[in-house]
Structures are given as C-alpha cells and as structure tokens.
Coordinates of C-alpha atoms in Angstrom, one line a residue:
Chain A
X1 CA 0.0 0.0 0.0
X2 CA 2.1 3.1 -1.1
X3 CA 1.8 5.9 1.3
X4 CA 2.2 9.4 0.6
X5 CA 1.7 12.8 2.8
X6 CA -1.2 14.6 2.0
X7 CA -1.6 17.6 0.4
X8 CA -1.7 20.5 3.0
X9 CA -5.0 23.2 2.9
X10 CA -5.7 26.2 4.7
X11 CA -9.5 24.9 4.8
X12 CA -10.8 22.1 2.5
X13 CA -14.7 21.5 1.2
X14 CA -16.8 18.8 0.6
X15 CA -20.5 18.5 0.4
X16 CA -23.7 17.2 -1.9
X17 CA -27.4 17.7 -2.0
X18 CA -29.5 15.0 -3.5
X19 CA -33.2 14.8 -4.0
X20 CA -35.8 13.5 -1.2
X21 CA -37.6 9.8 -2.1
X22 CA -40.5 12.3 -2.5
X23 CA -39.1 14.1 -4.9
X24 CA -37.3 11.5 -6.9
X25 CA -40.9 9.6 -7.1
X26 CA -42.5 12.5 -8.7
X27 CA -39.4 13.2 -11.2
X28 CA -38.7 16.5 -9.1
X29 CA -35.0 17.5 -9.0
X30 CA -33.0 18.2 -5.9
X31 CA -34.4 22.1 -4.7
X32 CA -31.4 22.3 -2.7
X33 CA -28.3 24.5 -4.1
X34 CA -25.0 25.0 -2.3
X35 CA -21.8 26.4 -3.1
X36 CA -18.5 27.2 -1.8
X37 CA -14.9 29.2 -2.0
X38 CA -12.1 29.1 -0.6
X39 CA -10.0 32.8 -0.3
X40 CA -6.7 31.7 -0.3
X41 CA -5.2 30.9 3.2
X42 CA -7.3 33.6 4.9
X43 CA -10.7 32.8 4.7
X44 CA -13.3 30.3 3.0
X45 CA -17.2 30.6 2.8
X46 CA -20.4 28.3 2.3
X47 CA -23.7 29.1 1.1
X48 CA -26.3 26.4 0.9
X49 CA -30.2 27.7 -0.1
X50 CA -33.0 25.1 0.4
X51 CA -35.6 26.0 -2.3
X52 CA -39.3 26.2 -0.7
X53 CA -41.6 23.4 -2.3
X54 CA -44.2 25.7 -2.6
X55 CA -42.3 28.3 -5.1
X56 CA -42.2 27.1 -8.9
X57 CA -38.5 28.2 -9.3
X58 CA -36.8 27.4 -6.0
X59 CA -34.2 25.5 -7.4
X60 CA -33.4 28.5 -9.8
X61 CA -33.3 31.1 -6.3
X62 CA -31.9 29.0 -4.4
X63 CA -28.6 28.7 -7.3
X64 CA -29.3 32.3 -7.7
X65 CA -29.2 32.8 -3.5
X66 CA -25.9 30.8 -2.8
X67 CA -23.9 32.0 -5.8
X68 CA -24.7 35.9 -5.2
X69 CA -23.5 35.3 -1.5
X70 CA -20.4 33.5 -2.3
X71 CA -19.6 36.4 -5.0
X72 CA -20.5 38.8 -2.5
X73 CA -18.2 37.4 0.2
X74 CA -15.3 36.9 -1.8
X75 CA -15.5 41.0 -2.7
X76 CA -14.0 41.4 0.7
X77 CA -11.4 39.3 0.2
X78 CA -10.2 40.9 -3.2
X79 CA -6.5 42.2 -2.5
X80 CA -6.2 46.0 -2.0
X81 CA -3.8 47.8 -5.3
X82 CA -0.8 48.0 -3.0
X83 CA -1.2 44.6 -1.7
X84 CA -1.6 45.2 2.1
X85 CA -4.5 43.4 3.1
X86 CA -8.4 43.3 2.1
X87 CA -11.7 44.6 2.8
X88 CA -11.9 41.5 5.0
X89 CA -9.2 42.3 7.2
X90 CA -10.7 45.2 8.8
X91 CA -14.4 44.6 8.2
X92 CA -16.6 42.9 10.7
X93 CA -17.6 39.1 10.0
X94 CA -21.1 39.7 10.9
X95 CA -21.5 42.7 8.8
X96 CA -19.7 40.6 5.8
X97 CA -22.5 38.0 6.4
X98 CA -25.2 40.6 6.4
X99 CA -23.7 41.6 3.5
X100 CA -23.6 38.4 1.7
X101 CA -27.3 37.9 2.4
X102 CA -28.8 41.0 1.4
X103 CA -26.2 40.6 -2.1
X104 CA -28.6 37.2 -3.0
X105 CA -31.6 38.5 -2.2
X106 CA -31.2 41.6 -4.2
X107 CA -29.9 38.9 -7.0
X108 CA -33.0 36.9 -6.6
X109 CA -35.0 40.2 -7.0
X110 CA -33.2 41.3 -10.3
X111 CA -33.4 38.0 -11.4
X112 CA -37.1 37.3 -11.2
X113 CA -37.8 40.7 -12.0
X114 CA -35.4 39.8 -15.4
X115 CA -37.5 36.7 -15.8
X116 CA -41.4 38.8 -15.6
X117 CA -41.8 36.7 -12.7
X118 CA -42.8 37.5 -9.0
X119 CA -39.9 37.0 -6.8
X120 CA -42.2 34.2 -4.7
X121 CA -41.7 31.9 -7.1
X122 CA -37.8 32.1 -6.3
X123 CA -38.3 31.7 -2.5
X124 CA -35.4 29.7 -0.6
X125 CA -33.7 29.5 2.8
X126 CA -30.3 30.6 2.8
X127 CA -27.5 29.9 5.4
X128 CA -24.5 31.7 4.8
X129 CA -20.7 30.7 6.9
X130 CA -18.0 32.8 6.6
X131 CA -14.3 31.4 8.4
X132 CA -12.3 34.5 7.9
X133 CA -8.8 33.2 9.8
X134 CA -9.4 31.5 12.6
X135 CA -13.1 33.2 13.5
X136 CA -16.2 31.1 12.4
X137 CA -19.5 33.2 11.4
X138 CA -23.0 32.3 10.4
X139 CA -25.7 34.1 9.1
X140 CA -29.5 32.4 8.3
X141 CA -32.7 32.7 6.9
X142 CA -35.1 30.1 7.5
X143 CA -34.4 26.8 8.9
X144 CA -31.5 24.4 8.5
X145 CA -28.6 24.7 11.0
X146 CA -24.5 24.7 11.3
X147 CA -22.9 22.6 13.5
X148 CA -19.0 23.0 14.7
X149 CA -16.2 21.0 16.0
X150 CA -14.6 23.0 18.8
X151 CA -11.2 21.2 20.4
X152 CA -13.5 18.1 21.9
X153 CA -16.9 20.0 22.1
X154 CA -19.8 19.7 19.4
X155 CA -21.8 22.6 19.2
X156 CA -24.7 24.1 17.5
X157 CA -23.5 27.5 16.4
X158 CA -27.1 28.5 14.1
X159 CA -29.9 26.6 15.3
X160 CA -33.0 25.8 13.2
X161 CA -35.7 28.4 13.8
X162 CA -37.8 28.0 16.5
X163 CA -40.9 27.5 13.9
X164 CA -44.7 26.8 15.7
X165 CA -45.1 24.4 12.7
X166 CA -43.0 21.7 10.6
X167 CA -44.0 23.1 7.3
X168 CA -44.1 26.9 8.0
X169 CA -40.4 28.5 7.2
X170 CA -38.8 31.8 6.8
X171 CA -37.6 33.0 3.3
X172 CA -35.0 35.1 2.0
X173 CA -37.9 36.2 -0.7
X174 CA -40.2 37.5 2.6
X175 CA -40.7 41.5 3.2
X176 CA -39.0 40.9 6.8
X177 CA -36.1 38.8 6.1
X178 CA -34.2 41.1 7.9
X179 CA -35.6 40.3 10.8
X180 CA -35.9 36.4 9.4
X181 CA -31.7 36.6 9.4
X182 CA -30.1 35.5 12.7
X183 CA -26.4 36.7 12.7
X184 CA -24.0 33.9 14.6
X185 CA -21.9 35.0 17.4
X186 CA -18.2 35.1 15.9
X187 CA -16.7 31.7 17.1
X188 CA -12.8 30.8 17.3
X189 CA -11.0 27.7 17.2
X190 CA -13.0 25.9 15.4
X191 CA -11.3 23.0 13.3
X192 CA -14.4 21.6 10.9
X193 CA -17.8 22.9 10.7
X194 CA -21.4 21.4 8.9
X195 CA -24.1 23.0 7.3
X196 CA -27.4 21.3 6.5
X197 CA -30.7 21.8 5.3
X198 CA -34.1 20.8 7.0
X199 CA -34.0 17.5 5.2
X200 CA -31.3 16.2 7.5
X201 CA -32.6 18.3 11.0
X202 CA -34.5 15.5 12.5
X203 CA -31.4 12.9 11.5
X204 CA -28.1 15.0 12.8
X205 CA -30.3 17.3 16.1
X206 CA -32.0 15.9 18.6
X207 CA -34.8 18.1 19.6
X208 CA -35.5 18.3 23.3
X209 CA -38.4 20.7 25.2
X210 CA -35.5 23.3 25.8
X211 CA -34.4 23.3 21.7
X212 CA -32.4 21.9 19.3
X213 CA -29.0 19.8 20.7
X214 CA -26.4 18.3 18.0
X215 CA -26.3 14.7 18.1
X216 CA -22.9 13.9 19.2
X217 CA -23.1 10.0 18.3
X218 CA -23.6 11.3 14.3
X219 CA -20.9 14.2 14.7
X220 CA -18.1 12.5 16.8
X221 CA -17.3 10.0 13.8
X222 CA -18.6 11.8 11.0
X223 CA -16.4 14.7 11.5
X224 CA -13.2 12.5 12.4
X225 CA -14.1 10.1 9.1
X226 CA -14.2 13.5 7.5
X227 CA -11.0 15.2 8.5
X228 CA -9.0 13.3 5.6
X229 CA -11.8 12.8 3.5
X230 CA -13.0 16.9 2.9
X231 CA -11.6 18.6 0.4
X232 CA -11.6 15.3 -2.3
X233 CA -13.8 13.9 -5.0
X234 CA -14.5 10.8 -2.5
X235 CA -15.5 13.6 0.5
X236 CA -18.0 14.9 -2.4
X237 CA -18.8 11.0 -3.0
X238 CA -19.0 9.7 0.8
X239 CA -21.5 12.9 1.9
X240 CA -23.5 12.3 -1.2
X241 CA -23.6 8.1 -0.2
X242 CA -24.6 9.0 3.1
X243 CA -27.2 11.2 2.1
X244 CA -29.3 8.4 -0.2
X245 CA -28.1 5.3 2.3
X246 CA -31.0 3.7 3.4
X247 CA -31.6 4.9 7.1
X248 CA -31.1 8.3 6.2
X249 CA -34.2 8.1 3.1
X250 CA -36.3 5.8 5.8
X251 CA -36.3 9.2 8.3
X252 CA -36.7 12.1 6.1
X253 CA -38.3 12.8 2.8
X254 CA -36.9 15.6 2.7
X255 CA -34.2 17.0 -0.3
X256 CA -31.1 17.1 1.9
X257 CA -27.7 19.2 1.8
X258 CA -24.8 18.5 3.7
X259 CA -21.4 20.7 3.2
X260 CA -18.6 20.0 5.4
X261 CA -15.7 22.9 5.7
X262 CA -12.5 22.1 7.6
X263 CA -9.7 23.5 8.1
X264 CA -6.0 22.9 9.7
X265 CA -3.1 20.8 8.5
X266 CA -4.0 16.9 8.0
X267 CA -0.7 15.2 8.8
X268 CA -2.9 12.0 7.7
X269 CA -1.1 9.4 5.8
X270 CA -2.9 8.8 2.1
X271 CA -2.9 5.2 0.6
X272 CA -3.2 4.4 -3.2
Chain B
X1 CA -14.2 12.3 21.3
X2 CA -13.3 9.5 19.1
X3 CA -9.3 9.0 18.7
X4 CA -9.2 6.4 16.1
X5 CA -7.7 7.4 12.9
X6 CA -9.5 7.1 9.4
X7 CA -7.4 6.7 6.1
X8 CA -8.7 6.9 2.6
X9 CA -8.5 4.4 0.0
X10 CA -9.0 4.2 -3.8
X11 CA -10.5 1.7 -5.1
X12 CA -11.9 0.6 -8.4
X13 CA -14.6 -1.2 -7.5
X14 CA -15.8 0.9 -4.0
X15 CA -15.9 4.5 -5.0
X16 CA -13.5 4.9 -1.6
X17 CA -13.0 3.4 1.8
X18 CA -12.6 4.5 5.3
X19 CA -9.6 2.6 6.8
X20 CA -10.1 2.8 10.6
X21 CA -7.4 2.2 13.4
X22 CA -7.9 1.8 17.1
X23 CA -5.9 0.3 19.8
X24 CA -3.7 -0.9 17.1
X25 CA -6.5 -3.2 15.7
X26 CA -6.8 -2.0 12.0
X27 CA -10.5 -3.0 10.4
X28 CA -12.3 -0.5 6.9
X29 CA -15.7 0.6 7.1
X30 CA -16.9 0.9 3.1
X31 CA -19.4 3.6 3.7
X32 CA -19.7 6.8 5.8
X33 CA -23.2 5.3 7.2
X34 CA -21.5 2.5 9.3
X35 CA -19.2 4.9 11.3
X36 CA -22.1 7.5 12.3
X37 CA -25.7 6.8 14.3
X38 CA -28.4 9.4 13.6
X39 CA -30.8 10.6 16.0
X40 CA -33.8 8.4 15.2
X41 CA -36.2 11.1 15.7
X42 CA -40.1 10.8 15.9
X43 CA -41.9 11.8 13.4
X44 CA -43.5 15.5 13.2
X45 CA -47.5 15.0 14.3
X46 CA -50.3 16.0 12.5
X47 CA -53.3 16.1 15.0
X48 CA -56.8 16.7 14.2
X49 CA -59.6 16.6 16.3
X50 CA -63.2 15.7 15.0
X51 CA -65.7 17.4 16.6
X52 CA -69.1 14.7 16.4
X53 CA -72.5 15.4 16.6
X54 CA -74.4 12.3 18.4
X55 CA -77.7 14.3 19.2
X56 CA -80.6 12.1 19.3
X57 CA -81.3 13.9 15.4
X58 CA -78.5 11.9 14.6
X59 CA -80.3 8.6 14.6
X60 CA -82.8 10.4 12.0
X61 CA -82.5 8.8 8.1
X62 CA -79.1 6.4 9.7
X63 CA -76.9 9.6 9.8
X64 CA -74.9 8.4 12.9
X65 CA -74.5 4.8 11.4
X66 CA -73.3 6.3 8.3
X67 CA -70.8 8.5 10.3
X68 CA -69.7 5.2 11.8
X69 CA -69.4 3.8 9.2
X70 CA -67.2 7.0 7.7
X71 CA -65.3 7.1 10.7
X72 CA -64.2 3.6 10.3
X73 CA -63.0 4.6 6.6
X74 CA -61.3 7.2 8.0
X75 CA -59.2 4.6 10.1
X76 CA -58.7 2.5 6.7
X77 CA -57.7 5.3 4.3
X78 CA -55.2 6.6 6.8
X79 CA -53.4 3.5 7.9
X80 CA -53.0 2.9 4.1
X81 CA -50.6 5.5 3.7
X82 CA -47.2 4.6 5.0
X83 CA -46.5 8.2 6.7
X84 CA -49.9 9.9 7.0
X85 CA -50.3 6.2 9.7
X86 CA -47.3 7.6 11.5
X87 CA -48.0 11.2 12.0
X88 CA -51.2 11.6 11.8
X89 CA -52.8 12.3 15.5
X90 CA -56.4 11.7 16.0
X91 CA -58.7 12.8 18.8
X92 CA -62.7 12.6 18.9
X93 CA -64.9 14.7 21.0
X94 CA -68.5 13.9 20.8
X95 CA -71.2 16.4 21.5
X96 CA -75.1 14.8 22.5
X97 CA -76.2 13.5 25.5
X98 CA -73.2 14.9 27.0
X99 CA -69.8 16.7 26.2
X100 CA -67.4 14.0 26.3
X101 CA -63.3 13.3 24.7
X102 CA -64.8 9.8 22.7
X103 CA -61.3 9.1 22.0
X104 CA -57.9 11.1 23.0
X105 CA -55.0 12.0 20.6
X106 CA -53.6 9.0 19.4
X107 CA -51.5 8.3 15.9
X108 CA -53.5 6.2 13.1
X109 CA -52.4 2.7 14.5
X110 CA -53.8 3.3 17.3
X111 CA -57.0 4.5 16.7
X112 CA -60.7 2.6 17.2
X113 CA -63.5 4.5 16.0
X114 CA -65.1 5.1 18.9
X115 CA -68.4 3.4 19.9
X116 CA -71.4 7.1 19.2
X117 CA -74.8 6.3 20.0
X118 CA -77.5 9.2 19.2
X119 CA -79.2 10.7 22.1
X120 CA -79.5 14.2 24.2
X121 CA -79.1 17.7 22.5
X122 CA -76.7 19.8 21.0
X123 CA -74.3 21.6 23.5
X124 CA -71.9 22.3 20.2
X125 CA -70.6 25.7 22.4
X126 CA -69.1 23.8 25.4
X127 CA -68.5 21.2 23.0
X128 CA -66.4 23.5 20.7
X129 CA -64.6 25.0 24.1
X130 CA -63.3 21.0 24.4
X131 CA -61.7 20.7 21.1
X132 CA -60.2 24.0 21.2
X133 CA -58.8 23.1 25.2
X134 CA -58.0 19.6 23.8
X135 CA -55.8 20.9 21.1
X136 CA -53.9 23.3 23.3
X137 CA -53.2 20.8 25.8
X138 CA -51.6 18.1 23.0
X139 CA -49.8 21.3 21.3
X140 CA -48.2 21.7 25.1
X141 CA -47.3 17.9 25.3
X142 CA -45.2 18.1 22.0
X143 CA -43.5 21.4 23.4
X144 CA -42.6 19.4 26.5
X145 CA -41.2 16.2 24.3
X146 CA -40.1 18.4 21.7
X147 CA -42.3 16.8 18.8
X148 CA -42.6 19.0 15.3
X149 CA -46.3 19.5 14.4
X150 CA -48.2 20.7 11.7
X151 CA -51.3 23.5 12.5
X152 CA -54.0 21.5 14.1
X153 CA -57.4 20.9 12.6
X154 CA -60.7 20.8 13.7
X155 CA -63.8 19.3 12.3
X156 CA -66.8 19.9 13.5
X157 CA -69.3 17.5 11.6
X158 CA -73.6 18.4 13.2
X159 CA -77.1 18.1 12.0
X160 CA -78.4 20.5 13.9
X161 CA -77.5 24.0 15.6
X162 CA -76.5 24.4 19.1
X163 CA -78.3 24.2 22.2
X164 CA -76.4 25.1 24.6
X165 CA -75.7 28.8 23.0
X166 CA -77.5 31.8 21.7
X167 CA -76.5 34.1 18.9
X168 CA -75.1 37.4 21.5
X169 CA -75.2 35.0 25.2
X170 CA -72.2 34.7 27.0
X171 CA -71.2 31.5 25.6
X172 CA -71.4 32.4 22.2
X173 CA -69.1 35.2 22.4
X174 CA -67.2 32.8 24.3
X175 CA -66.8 30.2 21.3
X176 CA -67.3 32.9 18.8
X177 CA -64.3 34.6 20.0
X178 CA -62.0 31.4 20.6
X179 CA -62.6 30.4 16.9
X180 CA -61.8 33.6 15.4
X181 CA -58.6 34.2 17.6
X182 CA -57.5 30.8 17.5
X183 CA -57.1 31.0 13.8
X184 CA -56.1 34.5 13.2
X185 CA -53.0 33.6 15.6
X186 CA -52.4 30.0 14.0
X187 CA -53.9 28.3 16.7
X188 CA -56.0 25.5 14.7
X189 CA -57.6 25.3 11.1
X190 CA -61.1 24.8 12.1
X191 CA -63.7 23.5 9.5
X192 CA -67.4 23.4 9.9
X193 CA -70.2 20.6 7.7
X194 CA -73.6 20.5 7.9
X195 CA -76.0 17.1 7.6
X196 CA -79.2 18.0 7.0
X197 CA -81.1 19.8 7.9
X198 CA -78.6 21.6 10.3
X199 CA -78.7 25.7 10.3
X200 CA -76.4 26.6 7.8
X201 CA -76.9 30.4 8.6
X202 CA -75.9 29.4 12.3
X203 CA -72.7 27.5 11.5
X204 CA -71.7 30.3 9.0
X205 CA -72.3 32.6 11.6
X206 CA -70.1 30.4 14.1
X207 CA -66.9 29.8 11.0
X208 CA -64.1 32.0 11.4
X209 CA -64.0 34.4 8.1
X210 CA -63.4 33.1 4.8
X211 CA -64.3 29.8 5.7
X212 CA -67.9 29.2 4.6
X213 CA -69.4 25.5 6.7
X214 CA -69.6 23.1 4.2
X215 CA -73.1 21.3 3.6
X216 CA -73.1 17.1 3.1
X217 CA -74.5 16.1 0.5
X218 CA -77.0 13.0 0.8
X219 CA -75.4 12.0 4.4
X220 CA -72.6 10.9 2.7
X221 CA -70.3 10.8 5.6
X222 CA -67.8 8.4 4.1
X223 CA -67.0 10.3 1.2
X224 CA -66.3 12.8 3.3
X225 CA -64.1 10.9 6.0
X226 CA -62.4 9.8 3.0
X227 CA -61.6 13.2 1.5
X228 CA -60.6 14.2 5.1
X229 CA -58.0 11.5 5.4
X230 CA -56.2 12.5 2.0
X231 CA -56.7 15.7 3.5
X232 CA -54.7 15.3 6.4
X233 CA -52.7 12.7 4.2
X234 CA -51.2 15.3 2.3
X235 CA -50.7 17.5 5.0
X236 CA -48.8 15.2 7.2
X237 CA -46.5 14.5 4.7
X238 CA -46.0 18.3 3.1
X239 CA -42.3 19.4 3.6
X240 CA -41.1 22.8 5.1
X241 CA -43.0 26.0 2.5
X242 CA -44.9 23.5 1.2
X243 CA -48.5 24.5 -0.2
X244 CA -50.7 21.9 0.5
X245 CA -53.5 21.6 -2.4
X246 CA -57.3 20.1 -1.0
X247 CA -59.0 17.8 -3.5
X248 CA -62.1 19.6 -4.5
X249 CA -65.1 18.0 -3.4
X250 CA -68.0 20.7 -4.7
X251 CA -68.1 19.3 -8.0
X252 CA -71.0 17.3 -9.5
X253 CA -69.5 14.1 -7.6
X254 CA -68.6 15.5 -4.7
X255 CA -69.6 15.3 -1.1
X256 CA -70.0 18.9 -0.2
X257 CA -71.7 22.1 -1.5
X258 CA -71.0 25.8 0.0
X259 CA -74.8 26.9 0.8
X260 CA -76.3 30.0 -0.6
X261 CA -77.1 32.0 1.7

C-alpha cells in the first residue's frame, strides 16, 4: 500500500445535495443549491439555499441565493492595489454576512424581476458561513442549521428556527427577512464545521423541550471520518452516499444538503 | 471524542474506503453510514380533532351509522398510507347527550373508532370550548417532548344548531371569540359541515372568516371521511413551505356544497 503525505490546505470542502424519495418519485429535482470558496489561506465561505416546495422556481433562487452570497463574500477578500491586506481584514464578520445575504436577495429580486416573474416563485432558505482566519461566522434565513467541532466540544452554532409548525419557514424572498436573518456569534477555534438543510434536521439534532442539541453520536465520527476525506472527489462522493443510504431516506423525505468545511493541516497518511 | 484514525482508499470497484485504526487493531468501514448513528427522531405529528355530533337527530334517516361507518373509513384510508399512519394524530370529541373526549389523541395505528350512539341535545358551544382546550393541551405535550407539528385541525361535523348557546349569550361570544382568535394567531384550522337539515346560517355565523361550513350532500359521511384522510394525508407529509392543495369536493361528484345563503 504506497503511502504518501497529504496535500496541505488552509481549509478544504466537501459536500452534496440529492433529491428527497418524495421528490425522486415525482421526477422532481433536488431544490437544494449550495456552493463554496475558498480565499486563499485567509478565509473560505459556504452558502447552501433550500428551495421552498411551494415556489415554482426554487431551485433557480436557491442557485441564484448561494452564488450571489459567495460572490459577495469573496469582494471582501479581493487584494487591496498596494497589496496590504483586504476589505476583509478590517471589516466585521457579521457585517460581511449581512452583507452576503442581502447581495442574494437583491440577485433573486433582479433575477425574477429579469425573468417577468414574481420573486415568490424564487423563494429559498439561505445559510451563509463565513471562516475568515481562525473566527467562524454564520448568518441564516429560514431553517437548517450549522454545527461546529470546537477542540473536543460539538456545538450548535445556528440553530433551526424555533418555527410553531413543521411546514411553516422563513424566506429570503419574505418582506422581513431582515428580521428572518439571525447573525451567529463570531466563534474561534473551530477546526471543521457542517451545514445542512431541513431534510437532514431530524437525522443529525435531537430536539429536546429546551431546543435543538447536536447529536454527538452522528458528529463525533462523521467529523473524524471526515478530516482526511474533505476537500476530495471521494468527500463529495461519501457525503452524497450517506445522504441516499437507506436509514437516512427511511427518516426524512426531505431533499437534503450537507457541506462539510474544515480547516487545519492533516498530517494523515494517504494510501493508493 | 473519538481518537481512532480514518485513512482513505482508492478503489476501483468501492468509490472509496474509510480505513479505521484503534488500539492498534486496523478493520475498513466501506461507507460513511456504518461509522455514524443518527438521531432516530419521531416523526412530526399532524393532529386533528373531529368534533361529532351524536344528538338524538342523529339517529334520524341512519346519519350516525353512516358516520360510523365513515369514521371507520377514516381509520382504513389513513393507515393505508405509510407516513400519514405515522403522524397523523387523531382525537374525537363527541357532542349529545353529554360533552365527552370519545377518543384522545392517538396516531393512526392506534385509533378505534369510537363506539357514538344518538341521544340528548346539542351543546356544540361547550363542545367547541373542548376541542379548542384539547388541542392546546396536545400542542403543550409536543412542546414538553419536543415533537414537530403541523397546524392543528378541527372538524366539527352536526345536524343541527347548538343548544347550549345563543346568537349574542355569553357562551357564544365565548366560542365565537375562541374560533376567530384561535385561527387568526395559528392556533388551529377549524372546519365546519352540515348534515341536513342543520342551520347553515348558524354555522356560517359560528366559522371563522373566509371559511364558509360546508353542507353534506346526501349523508354521505364516508366520502367525506375519505376526502378528510387524503386531507390530512397530504398534509402530514407536506415538507417545510410547502403548499398543500385540498382535493375539491363541490363538484358534481362531490360530497360537499358551499350553501347559498
């Protein structure tokens, strides 16, 4: 078994969204959309949009939604002419994140407004994560959730909404999504972080009369099996397995988006 | 926190493998979904509370065998569909003789249509006050367990009008007033149908706005336990902004009619 070092990344992505058995049944694609960047060594950012099954187009806002926001984000990052920093090195994370989302929603707008179509019809969650050096920020509209590994610690950094209903969800497309957009606390130290949609809530949280806790017997191993995994076509592969395996499809019907970021050295050993 | 080390592999036949160390001991896992448990939740619940009529009018032309005999089609639609038989949550309160929870929330598998016999009057107000108290209390218990829920329904199903309240009494603004607030704030979905020859003009007075009572055609109860079931069918199993269409049932075929008033 040859052995080689692996290739060393400031922070490293993988992720998939497939289509619910719902879905697939009725010939529906995926309504998910993610996407992803990574700013050189100082910062990386995900966006992942859950189309709303009740919108014609949500696939369209939700790829609309997550590439504006990663555009958006990586602005900041753009070197300065004389090469002494960025926009991102004395800007705020939660104000870059504010940013981000109110950058796809004015994108849906002109888009649907491009299209002679009411902007409804584009509706979509949107979770945005920015990691700007070693500082961890989220911002969200709607439901779907992050969850980080701190040292040893597992924690729920942007919980789903605390909804009255299972069906009723907030939208980047509503009036008040302002108010709809809950801003994470900037978190440090983190060394790999998850975002999901709803279609994977009820598998990864466990959901307790005081909220929302992360599931510690999913992330413990996932995020260890992921560590030399993230950043590769087989990362893209394993999340996208997982996703369609069979006791994830018996829980939730859901279309379902998982994107793992981590970042650090692996000093893993690679076989071929 | 899980210290065992995981290795990649290429393979040509696996798409890749997990190689996994501990304590020295060196075994693979082929997939993702052997190394990871997932929370095994419970499914969201979908409760709806029927709201019977077993006045003594109900025994009049075999309306309250026909509504057992709906209610039992109720049971066999529902537990037909794989998810509608998990989440669906069912609770009867009967209104004649006296005011009484026939049956409490239970899921689909669960359920036995309970036992109504016709007799008494028609206290609908205090009856309407128990479906509304019943549905707050269940909405409570999946708080406390932490249970998702869809918006509960009620479905109040008479032949008659009330006799326990008066258009302007006490009680009346009292039921009048639970209705309307309960669905302006998302309370419950509450739904109204009239057997003959129950007062349409009374039951349109009692809906909350823009939801006219419904009038049964021909006491056909089990076409309309039916439609209810796909009802709630597609409603337990519509995902997050979902909009959840209602087969029509006012067309020449169907059970129901919106009364002219």
């Amino acid at each position: 078994m040859p052995v080689f070092q692996s290739v060393e990344y400031r922070y490293r992505i993988s992720g998939a969204a497939v289509a619910g058995p719902s879905h697939q049944a009725e010939g529906i694609p995926c309504e998910d959309a993610w996407d992803a960047a990574v700013f050189g060594r100082t910062g990386a950012a995900v966006a992942v949009a859950d189309g709303l099954g009740s919108a014609e187009h949500a696939k369209e806002g939700a790829m609309v939604a997550v590439s504006a926001a990663i555009t958006a984000l990586s602005a900041f990052f753009d070197p300065w002419p004389d090469g002494s920093g960025c926009d991102a090195d004395i800007e705020k994370n939660g104000r870059m994140v504010r940013a981000a989302c109110k950058a796809a929603r004015d994108a849906v707008l002109t888009h649907a407004a491009s299209c002679g179509l009411s902007h409804r019809s584009f509706a979509s969650t949107l979770i945005i994560l920015l990691w700007y050096g070693n500082t961890l920020t989220t911002a969200r509209v709607g439901d779907g959730a992050v969850v980080c590994l701190q040292g040893d610690d597992i924690i729920l950094l942007s919980a789903p909404s605390d909804r009255r209903y299972v069906n009723e969800v907030r939208s980047l497309m509503d009036d008040e999504y302002e108010d709809a957009c809950v801003v994470s606390p900037d978190i440090p130290a983190v060394t790999a972080c998850s975002v999901f949609t709803d279609g994977c809530e009820r598998l990864f949280l466990d959901k307790k009369s005081d909220g929302y806790h992360p599931y510690e017997p999913f992330f413990q191993p996932f995020f260890s099996a992921m560590m030399p995994l993230t950043g590769t076509p087989e990362g893209d592969r394993a999340i996208a397995d997982l996703l369609v395996s069979d006791r994830f499809i018996t829980f939730s019907e859901d279309d379902k988006t998982l994107v793992v970021i981590v970042s650090g050295i692996e000093r893993g050993e690679d076989t071929e | 926190m899980v210290t065992a080390n995981y290795y990649r592999e290429y393979s040509p036949i696996f798409s890749y493998r997990i190689w996994y160390f501990r304590d020295g001991v060196c075994e693979y896992m082929s997939r993702l979904e052997d190394l990871v448990e997932i929370a095994y939740p419970g499914e969201p619940h979908c409760p709806i509370v029927l709201l019977l009529d077993t006045s003594g009018s109900m025994s009049i032309h075999g309306k309250i065998e026909d509504m057992k005999e709906g209610l039992r089609a109720f049971k066999e639609e529902l537990s037909s569909d794989d998810l509608a038989r998990k989440r669906v949550d069912i609770a009867v309160v009967t209104f004649g003789e006296v005011v009484e929870v026939a049956h409490p929330f239970s899921l689909v598998e669960a359920f036995t249509p309970p036992t109504v016999i016709a007799a008494g009057l028609t206290p609908m107000g205090e009856a309407i006050l128990s479906a509304i108290a019943l549905v707050k209390e269940r909405k409570e218990q999946y708080q406390n367990t932490g249970i998702d829920s869809y918006r509960p329904w009620i479905f109040l199903v008479t032949d008659g009008e009330p006799t326990d309240m008066y258009e302007g009494d006490p009680l009346w603004k009292e039921v009048t007033g639970a209705i309307r607030s309960g669905e302006e704030n998302g309370d419950f979905v509450f739904f109204s149908v009239g057997a003959e020859p129950a007062d349409m003009n009374i039951l349109a007075a009692i809906s909350p706005p823009g939801r006219d009572p419904v009038r049964l055609r021909e006491n056909r109860f089990s076409d309309m336990f039916v439609w209810l079931s796909r009802s709630q069918a597609k409603v337990s199993t519509s995902g997050t902004g979902d909009q959840v269409i209602l087969e029509d049932f006012f067309g020449p075929t169907g059970w129901g009619e919106i009364p002219l008033f």
